[in-house]
PDB file of C-alpha atoms in Angstrom:
ATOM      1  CA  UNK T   1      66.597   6.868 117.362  1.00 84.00           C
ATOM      2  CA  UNK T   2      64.700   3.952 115.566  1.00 89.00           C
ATOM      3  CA  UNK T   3      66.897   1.280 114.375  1.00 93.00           C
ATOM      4  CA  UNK T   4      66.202  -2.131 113.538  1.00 96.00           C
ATOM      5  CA  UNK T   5      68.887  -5.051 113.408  1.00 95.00           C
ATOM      6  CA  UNK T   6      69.023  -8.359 110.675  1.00 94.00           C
ATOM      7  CA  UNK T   7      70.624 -11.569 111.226  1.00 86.00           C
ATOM      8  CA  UNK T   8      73.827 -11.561 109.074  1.00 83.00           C
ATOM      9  CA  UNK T   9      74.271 -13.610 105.890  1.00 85.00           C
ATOM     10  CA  UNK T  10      74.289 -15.089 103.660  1.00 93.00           C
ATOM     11  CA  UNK T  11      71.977 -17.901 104.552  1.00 95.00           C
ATOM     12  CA  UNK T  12      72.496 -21.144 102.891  1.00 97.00           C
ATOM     13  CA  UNK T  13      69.794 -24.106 103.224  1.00 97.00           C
ATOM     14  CA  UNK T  14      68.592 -27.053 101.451  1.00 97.00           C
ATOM     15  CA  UNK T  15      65.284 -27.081  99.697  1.00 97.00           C
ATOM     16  CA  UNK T  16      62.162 -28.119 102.287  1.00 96.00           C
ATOM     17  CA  UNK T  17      64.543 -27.153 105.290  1.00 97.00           C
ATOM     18  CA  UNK T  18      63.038 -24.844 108.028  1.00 97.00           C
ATOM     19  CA  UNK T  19      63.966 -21.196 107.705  1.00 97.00           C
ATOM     20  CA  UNK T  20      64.540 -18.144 110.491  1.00 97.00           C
ATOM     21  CA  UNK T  21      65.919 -14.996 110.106  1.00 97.00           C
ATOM     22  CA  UNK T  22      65.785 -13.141 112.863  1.00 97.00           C
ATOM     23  CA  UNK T  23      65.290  -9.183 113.369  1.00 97.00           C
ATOM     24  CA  UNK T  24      65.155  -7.076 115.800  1.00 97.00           C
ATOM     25  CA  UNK T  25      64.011  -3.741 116.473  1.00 96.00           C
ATOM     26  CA  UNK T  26      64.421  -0.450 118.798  1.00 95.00           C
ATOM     27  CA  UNK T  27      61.621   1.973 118.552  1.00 92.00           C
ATOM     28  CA  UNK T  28      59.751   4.421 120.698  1.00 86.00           C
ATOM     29  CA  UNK T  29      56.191   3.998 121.228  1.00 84.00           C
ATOM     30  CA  UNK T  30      54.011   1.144 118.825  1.00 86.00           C
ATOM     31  CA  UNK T  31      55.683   1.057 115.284  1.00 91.00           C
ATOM     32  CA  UNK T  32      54.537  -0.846 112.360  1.00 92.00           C
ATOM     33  CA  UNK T  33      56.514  -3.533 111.135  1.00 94.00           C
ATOM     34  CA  UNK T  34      57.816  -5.137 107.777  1.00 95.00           C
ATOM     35  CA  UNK T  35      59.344  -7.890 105.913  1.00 97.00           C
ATOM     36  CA  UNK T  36      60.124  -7.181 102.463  1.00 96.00           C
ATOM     37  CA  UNK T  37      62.301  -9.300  99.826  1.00 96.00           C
ATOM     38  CA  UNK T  38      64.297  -8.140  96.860  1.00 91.00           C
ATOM     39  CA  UNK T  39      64.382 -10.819  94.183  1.00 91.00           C
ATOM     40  CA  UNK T  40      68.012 -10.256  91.900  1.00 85.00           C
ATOM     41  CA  UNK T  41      67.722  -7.866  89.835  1.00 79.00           C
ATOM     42  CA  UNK T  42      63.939  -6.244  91.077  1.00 83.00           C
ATOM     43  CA  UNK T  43      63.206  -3.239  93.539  1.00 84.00           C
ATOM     44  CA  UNK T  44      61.844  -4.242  96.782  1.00 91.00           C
ATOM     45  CA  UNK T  45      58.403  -6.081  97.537  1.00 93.00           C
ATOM     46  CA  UNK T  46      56.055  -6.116 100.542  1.00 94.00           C
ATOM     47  CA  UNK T  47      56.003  -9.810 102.069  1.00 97.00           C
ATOM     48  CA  UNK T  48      54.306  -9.369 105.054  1.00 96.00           C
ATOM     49  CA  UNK T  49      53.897  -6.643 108.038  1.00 94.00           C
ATOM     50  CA  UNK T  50      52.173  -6.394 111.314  1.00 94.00           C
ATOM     51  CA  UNK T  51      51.059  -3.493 112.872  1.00 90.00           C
ATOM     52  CA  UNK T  52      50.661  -3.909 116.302  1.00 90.00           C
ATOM     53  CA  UNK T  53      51.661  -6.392 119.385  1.00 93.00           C
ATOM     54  CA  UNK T  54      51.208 -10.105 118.693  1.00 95.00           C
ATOM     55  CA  UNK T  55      49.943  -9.266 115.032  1.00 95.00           C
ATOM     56  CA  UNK T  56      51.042 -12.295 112.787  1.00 97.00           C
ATOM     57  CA  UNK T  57      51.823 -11.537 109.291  1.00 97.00           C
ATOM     58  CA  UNK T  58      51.777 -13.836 107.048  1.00 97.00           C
ATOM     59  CA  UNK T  59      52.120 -14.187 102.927  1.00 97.00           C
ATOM     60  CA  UNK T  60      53.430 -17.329 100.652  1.00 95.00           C
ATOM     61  CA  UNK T  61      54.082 -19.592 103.554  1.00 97.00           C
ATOM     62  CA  UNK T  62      56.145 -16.938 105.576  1.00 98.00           C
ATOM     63  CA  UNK T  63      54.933 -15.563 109.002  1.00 98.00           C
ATOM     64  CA  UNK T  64      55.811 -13.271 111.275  1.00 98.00           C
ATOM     65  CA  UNK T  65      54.679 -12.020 114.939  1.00 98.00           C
ATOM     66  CA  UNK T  66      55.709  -9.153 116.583  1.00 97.00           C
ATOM     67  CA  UNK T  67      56.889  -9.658 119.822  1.00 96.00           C
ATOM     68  CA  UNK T  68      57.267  -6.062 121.802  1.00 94.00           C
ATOM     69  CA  UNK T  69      58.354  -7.580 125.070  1.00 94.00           C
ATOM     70  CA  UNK T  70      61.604  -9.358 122.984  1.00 95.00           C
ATOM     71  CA  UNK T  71      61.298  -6.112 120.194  1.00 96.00           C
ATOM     72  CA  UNK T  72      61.548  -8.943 117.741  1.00 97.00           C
ATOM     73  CA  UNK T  73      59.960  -9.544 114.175  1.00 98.00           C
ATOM     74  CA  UNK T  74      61.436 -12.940 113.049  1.00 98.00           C
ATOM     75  CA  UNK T  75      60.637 -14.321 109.511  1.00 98.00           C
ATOM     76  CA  UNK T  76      59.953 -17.979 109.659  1.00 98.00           C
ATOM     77  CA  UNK T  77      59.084 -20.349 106.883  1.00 98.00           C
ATOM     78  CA  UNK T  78      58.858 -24.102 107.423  1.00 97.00           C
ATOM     79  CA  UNK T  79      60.039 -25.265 103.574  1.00 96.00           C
ATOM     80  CA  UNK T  80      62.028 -22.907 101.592  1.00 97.00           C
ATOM     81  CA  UNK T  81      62.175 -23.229  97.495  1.00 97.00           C
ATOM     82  CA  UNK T  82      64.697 -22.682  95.228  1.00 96.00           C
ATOM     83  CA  UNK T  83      62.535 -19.262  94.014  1.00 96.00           C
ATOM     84  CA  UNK T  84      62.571 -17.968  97.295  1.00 97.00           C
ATOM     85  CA  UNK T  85      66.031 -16.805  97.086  1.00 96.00           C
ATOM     86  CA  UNK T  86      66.254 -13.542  97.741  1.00 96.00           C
ATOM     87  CA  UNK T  87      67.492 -10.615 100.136  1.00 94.00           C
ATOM     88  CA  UNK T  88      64.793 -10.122 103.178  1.00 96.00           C
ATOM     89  CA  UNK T  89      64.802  -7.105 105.004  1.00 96.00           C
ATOM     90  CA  UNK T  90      63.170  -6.073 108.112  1.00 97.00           C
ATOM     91  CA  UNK T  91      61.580  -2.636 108.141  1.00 96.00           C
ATOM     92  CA  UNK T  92      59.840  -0.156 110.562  1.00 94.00           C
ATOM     93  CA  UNK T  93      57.837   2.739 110.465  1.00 91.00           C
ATOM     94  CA  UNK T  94      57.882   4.612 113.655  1.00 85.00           C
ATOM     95  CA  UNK T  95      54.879   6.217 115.460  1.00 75.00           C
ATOM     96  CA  UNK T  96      54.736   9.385 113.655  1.00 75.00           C
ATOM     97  CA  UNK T  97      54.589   7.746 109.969  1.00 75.00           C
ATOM     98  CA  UNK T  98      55.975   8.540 106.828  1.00 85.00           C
ATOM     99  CA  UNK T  99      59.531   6.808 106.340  1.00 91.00           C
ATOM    100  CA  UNK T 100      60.902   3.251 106.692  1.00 94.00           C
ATOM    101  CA  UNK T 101      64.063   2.087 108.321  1.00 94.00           C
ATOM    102  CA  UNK T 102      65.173  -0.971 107.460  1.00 95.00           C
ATOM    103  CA  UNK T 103      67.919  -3.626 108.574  1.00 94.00           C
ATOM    104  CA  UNK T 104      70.602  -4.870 106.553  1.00 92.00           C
ATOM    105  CA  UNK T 105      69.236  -7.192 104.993  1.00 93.00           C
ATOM    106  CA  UNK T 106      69.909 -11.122 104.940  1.00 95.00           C
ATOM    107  CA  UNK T 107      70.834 -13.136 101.383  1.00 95.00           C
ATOM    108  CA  UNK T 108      69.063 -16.596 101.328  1.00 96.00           C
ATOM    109  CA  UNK T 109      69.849 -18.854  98.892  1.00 96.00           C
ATOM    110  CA  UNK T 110      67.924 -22.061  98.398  1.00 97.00           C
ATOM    111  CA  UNK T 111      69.781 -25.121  96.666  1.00 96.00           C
ATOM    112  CA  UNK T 112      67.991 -27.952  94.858  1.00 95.00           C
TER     113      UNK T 112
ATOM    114  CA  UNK C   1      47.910  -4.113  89.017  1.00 77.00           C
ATOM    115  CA  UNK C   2      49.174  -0.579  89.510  1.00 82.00           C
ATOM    116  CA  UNK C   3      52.667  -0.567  89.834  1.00 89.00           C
ATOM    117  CA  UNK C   4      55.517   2.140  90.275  1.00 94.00           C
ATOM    118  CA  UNK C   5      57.864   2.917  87.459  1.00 94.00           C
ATOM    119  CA  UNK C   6      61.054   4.370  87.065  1.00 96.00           C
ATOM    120  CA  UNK C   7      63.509   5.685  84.707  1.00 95.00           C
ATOM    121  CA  UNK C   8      66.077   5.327  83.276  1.00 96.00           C
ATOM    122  CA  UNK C   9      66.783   1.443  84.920  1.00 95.00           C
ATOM    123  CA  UNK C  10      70.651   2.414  84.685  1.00 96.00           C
ATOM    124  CA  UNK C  11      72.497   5.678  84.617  1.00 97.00           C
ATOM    125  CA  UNK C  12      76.217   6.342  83.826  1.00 97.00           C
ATOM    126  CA  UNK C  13      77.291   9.989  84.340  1.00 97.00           C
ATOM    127  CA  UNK C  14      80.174  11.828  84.628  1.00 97.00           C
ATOM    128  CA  UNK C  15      81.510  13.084  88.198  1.00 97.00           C
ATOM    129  CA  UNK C  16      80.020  16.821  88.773  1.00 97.00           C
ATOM    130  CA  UNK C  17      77.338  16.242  86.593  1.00 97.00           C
ATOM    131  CA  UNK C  18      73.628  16.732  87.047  1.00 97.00           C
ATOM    132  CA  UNK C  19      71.204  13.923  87.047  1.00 98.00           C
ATOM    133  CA  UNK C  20      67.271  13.470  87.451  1.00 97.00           C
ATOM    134  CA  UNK C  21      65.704  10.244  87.870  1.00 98.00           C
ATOM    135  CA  UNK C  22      62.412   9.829  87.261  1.00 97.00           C
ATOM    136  CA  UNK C  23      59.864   7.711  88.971  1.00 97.00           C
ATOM    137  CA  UNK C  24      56.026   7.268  88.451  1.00 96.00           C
ATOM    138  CA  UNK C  25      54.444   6.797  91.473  1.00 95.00           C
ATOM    139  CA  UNK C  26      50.918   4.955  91.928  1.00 93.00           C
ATOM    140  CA  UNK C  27      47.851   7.663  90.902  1.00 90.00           C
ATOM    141  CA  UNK C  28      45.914   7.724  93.637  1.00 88.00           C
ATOM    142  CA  UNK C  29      48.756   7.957  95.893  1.00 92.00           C
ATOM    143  CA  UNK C  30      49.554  11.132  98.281  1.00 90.00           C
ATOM    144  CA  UNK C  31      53.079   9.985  99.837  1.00 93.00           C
ATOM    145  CA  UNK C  32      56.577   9.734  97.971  1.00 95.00           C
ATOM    146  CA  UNK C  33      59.748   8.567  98.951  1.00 96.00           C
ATOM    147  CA  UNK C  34      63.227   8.728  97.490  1.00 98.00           C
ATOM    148  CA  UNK C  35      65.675   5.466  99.115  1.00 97.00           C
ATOM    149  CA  UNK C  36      68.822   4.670  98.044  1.00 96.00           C
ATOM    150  CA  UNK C  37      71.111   1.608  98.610  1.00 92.00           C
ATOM    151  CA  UNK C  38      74.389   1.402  98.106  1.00 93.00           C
ATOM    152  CA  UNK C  39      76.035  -1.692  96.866  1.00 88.00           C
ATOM    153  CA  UNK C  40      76.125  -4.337  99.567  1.00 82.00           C
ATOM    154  CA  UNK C  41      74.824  -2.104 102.220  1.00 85.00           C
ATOM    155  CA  UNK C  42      71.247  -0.675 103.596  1.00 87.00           C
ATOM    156  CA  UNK C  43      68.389   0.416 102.269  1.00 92.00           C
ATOM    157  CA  UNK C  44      68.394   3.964 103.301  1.00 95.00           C
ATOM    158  CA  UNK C  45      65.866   7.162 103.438  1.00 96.00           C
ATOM    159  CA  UNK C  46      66.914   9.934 101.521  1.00 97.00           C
ATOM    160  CA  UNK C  47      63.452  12.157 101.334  1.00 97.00           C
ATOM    161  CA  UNK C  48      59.406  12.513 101.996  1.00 95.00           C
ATOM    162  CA  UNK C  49      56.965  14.491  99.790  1.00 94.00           C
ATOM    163  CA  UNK C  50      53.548  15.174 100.704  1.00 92.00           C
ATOM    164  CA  UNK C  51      51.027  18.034  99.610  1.00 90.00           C
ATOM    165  CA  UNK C  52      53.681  19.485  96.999  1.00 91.00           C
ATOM    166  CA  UNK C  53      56.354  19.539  99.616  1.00 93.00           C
ATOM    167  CA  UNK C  54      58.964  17.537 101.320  1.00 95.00           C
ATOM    168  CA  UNK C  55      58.285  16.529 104.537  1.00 93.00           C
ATOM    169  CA  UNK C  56      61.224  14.872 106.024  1.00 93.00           C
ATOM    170  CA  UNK C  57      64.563  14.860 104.982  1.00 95.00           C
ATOM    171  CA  UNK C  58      67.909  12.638 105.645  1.00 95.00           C
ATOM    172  CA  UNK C  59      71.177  14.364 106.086  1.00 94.00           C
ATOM    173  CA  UNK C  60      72.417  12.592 103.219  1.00 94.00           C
ATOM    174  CA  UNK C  61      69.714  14.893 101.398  1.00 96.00           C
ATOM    175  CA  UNK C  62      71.829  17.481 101.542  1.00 94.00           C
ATOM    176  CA  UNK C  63      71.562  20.979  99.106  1.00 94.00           C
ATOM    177  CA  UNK C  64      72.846  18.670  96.346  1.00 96.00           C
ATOM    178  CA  UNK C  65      69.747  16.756  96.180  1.00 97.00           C
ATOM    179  CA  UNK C  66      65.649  18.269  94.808  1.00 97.00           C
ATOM    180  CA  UNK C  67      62.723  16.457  94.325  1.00 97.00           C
ATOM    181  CA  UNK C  68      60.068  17.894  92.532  1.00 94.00           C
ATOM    182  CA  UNK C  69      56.434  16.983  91.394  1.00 92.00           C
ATOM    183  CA  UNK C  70      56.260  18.684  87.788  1.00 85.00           C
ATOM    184  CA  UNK C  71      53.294  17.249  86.628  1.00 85.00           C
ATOM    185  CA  UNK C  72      51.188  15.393  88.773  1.00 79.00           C
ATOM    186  CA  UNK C  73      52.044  12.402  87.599  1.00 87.00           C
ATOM    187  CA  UNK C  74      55.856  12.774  87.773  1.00 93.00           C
ATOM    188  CA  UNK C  75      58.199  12.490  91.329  1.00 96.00           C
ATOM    189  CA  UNK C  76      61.476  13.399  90.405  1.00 97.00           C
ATOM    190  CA  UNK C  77      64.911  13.234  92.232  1.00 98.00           C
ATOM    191  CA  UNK C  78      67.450  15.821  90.807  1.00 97.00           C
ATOM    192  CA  UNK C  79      71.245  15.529  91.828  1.00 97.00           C
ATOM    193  CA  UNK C  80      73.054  18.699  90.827  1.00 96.00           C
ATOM    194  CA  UNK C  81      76.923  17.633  90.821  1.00 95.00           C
ATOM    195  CA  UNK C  82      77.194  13.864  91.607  1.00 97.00           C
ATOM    196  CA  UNK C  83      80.051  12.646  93.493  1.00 96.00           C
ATOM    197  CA  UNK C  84      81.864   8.951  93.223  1.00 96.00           C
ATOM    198  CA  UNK C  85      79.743   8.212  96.489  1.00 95.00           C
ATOM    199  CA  UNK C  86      76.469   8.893  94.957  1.00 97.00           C
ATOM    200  CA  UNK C  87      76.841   5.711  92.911  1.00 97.00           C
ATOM    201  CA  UNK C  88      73.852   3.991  94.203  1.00 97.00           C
ATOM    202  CA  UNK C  89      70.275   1.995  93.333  1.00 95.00           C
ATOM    203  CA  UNK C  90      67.806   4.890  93.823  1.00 97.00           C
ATOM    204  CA  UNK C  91      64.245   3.321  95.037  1.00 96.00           C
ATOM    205  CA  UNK C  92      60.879   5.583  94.366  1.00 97.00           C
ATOM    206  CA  UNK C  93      58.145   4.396  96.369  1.00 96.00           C
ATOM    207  CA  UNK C  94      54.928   5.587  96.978  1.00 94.00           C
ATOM    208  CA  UNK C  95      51.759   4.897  99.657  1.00 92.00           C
ATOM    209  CA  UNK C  96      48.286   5.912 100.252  1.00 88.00           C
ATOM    210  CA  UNK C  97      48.967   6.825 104.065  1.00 80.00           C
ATOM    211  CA  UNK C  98      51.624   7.463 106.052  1.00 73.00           C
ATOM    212  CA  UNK C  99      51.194   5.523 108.791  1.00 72.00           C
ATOM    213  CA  UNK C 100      49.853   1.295 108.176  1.00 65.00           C
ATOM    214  CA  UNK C 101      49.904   0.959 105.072  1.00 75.00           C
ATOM    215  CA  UNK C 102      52.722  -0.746 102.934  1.00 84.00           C
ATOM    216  CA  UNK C 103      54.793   1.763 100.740  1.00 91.00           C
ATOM    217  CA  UNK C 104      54.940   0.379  96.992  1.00 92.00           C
ATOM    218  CA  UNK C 105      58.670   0.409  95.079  1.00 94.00           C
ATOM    219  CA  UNK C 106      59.868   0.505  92.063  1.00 94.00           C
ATOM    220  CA  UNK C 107      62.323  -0.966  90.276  1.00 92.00           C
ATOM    221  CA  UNK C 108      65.017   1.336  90.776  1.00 94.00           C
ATOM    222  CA  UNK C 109      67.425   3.122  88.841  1.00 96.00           C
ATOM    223  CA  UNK C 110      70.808   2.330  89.326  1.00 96.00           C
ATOM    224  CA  UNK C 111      73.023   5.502  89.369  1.00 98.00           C
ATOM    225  CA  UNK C 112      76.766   5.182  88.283  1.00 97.00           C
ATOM    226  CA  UNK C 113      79.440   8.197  88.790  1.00 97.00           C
ATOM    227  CA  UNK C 114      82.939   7.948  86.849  1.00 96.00           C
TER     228      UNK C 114
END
């Protein structure tokens, strides 16, 4: 079945420093593919998605391409904040529609 | 901008006791979803609703769980016994399609069985 796989946290960096977090995915057929983040204490927000191959998302700095010949989708920002600490997760929604499946998830933390 | 709401934010009930969390999805939505999460794990599905019916199911939505669309405006998730290991954040969310575009959450309700 559809399954998608996160880069394990958490993820520590220094303000301004490059970010990746990398995802990848297992699918049948041409999914559709997300990033959302989960500030503490909120429900969960679309970042950015792409919907077929070599689609970049992109959305507050962060981009993403989706790469079907590595079945990657890996988030990428080149200077984190402090306020973009958060828990990312990678999502897909499979060919037919309807639910999402999402990884596990990856804690950044940004310090000053 | 339209948002989806849920209620109550935080629930405390006793083991084999029934629950319903309530969630308001976006009006001109057609598609509902019921996720959970359990602490320090994955977001998972637990149910779709579409035309006043559900139309895919987890097997963690087992006959313990119902949703329901009372109203129109309501999309509710009804747990009739809880269990310790339904101690969860519950995520509504809703779309316009099924297929590109993004699904909307709420806030959650965070469920907690004694």
């Amino acid at each position: 079945g559809n399954s998608v796989t996160q880069m394990e946290g958490p993820v520590t960096l220094s303000e301004e420093a490059f970010l990746t977090i990398n995802c990848t995915y297992t699918a049948t057929g041409y999914p559709s593919l997300f990033w959302y983040v989960q500030y503490p204490g909120e429900g969960l927000q679309l970042l950015l998605k792409a919907t077929k191959a070599d689609d970049k998302g992109s959305n507050k700095g962060f981009e993403a391409t989706y790469r079907k010949e590595t079945t990657s989708f890996h988030l990428e920002k080149g200077s984190v904040q402090v306020s973009d600490s958060a828990v990312y997760f990678c999502a897909l929604r499979g060919n037919q529609g309807g639910k999402l499946i999402f990884g596990q998830g990856t804690e950044l933390s940004v310090k000053p | 901008e339209p948002e989806v709401t849920q209620t109550p934010s935080h629930q405390v009930t006793q083991m084999g006791q029934e629950v319903i969390l309530r969630c308001v999805p976006i009006s001109n939505h057609l598609y509902f979803y019921w996720y959970r999460q359990i602490l320090g794990q994955k977001v998972e599905f637990l149910v779709s609703f579409y035309n006043n019916e559900i139309s895919e199911k987890s097997e963690i939505f087992d006959d313990q769980f119902s949703v329901e669309r009372p109203d129109g405006s309501n999309f509710t998730l009804k747990i009739r016994s809880t269990k310790l290991e339904d101690s969860a954040m519950y995520f509504c969310a809703s779309g316009q399609d099924s297929h590109t575009n993004e699904q909307f959450f709420g806030p959650g309700t965070r469920l907690t069985v004694l």
